[in-house]
Amino acid sequence: MQEIRVSPIPTKTPSPSYLKPTGDDSNGGSDEDDNGIKEEDVIPAESEFRAASIYEIYKVLQCISLSSPGSVFVVRNRQDRKKYALKKVECQDESAAVIAFFEEMELKKLDHPYVIRYKDFFITYEQSDSSVYINIITDYFPDGDLKQWINEFQETKQVIPEKAIKKVLGETIEGLVYLKEKGLIHRNIKPSNIFRKKSGTVVLGDLGVSTIMSDKRTNTRQTFKGSVFMAPEISMQSHDEKSDLYSLGGVMLNMVTAHIYGEEEFYKKLGDIKESPETLNELLEEVSHTYSKSLVNIVQILLRHKHNTRPTILELIKSGFIQECMASVDSTQLDKRSRQKQTKATKIYSLTETTDALKVLEYIADTIDHESCVAEGLSALADIVRDNENAYKLIDQKARNLISLAMWDNIFNKDVQISGCYVLSNLVTFAKPDDILFSPNVVTIIHKIMTAHEYEPEVQLAAANLILALSADEKAGHLIVQLGGIHDILTAMRHSRYHASLNAICCMALWSLAADSENLKVACKENAVRDVCMALNTHKVSPNVSESAAAALISLLLDEPSDL
């Protein structure tokens, strides 16, 4: 493999070298390649370097794109006769190009079936615009990209099969896990940067410009269609893996709505989500009749507006649905699957219909790494608790700890959290003061649930019910408030303003928590009165909301501390 020329720009004035497609492969022995690239256009090497220039190795066959952030060409290697993609990206100056070049070289070490391969890098000078360019040679994918594939379904208004979407998701996640292990983030995930092979396999591409070189180092400029997939926080902070996952969520939403929205309409909708996150719920409601609850839920998780509520890539792959997606592409990245193979202690099997709480608890313990099984087990346990008033006697401290661990381990599955909160809320009713339910191990999970499922009112309702139950214990009530419980309650009310049941339970929880003077101070600082009055005004005809809001206002106003 050749070494690349990286010394400063030569004193000799370079000739024009704009890349143009040509018809034949002959060079004819001329000093100038038939693409218009001259040898002096390539930055010359220092004495210790000996390298061939780009024009000697690659012939430009076709221009694919001249748009921002870089022009793309199809080229042929003169030695192996294979086609590759060439991307030209303008740099600020020569020194920046050299720095970027050496950073780009790190990408040549990447070796993964779902991440694009990088073959060569060159630095060239363009006299026409007096600019320095870094030229990136990668694999070429004649079958196009995900954007073109999605467009086919948009044009015909056909539904993309869920099986195909799961395959794309599994392969993309596999690639992102690999990048995570290498200490890299993508920064530019969008359908046009996910390439398709003839087999249908997808490959993450365009890491070169977006991953290694920041905008400060290169003259890369995003178009609206490209930037619309970027996370909302990018304007205020740098990219990280959670930003990548938001972009992936946009790609997933693009696929599940392909039969509803055309390209331009979808871009507008995705932009609207950043301005009004509630818009996402409306879009997902439209596709919920076409796709599984698990797929819709994952899209919702990935597109969470707040950066801190999104999972990391390693947290995401704990999802049972994601495991299914990755397993379908023979993933090698899953911790749970690896543990299952090594120990054979965790197994998947169906829960037979039973009213035996101990058998259900055993099932949850056996399948704790598989969220669909845990959801099934907790749902069965909820039925038992609801139908058998003495069931709490069968669920001892060890079993209660198991339930909280199962909820922690599957935090992003809303069915697990709804059923788990219901079970714990019922157990709290009969709990003694020293019960594990009032311990930090259990109480701290509530805050995580409410932040992880911020825009899911059913989960918020279940969590608020649990807060209401736990708040009867003074120590538990203090801990809930210290962990941000009042803020979580008010956030739930604001996001689900028209959900009467949720607003009623939240007001009751505020009433209970504010009975303590220290908790009341926090509620006043959070301006809880305003949100309670808003709920009361919105649900004037709801007896439950009116009664709960009135009780909350009594605690918040009549007992308001004088020092606030």
CSV table of C-alpha atoms in Angstrom, one decimal, residues 22 32 63 78 114 170 173 176 227 240 271 303 324 346 400 440 517 530 535 559:
chain,number,residue,atom,x,y,z
A,22,THR,CA,-14.2,9.9,-18.8
A,32,GLU,CA,-1.7,14.5,-17.3
A,63,CYS,CA,-19.8,11.6,-10.8
A,78,ARG,CA,-5.9,0.7,-12.2
A,114,TYR,CA,-21.6,-3.7,8.8
A,170,GLY,CA,-29.9,-5.2,13.7
A,173,ILE,CA,-26.8,-1.5,15.7
A,176,LEU,CA,-22.6,1.1,16.1
A,227,SER,CA,-29.3,18.0,9.3
A,240,ASP,CA,-22.0,11.6,21.2
A,271,GLY,CA,-38.3,18.7,11.7
A,303,LEU,CA,-36.3,9.8,19.3
A,324,GLU,CA,-34.1,-10.2,18.3
A,346,THR,CA,-30.6,-18.1,31.5
A,400,ARG,CA,-39.6,-8.1,46.0
A,440,PRO,CA,-33.3,3.2,48.0
A,517,SER,CA,-42.9,20.6,55.2
A,530,ARG,CA,-49.4,26.6,38.6
A,535,ALA,CA,-55.0,20.6,35.4
A,559,ASP,CA,-49.6,25.0,54.4
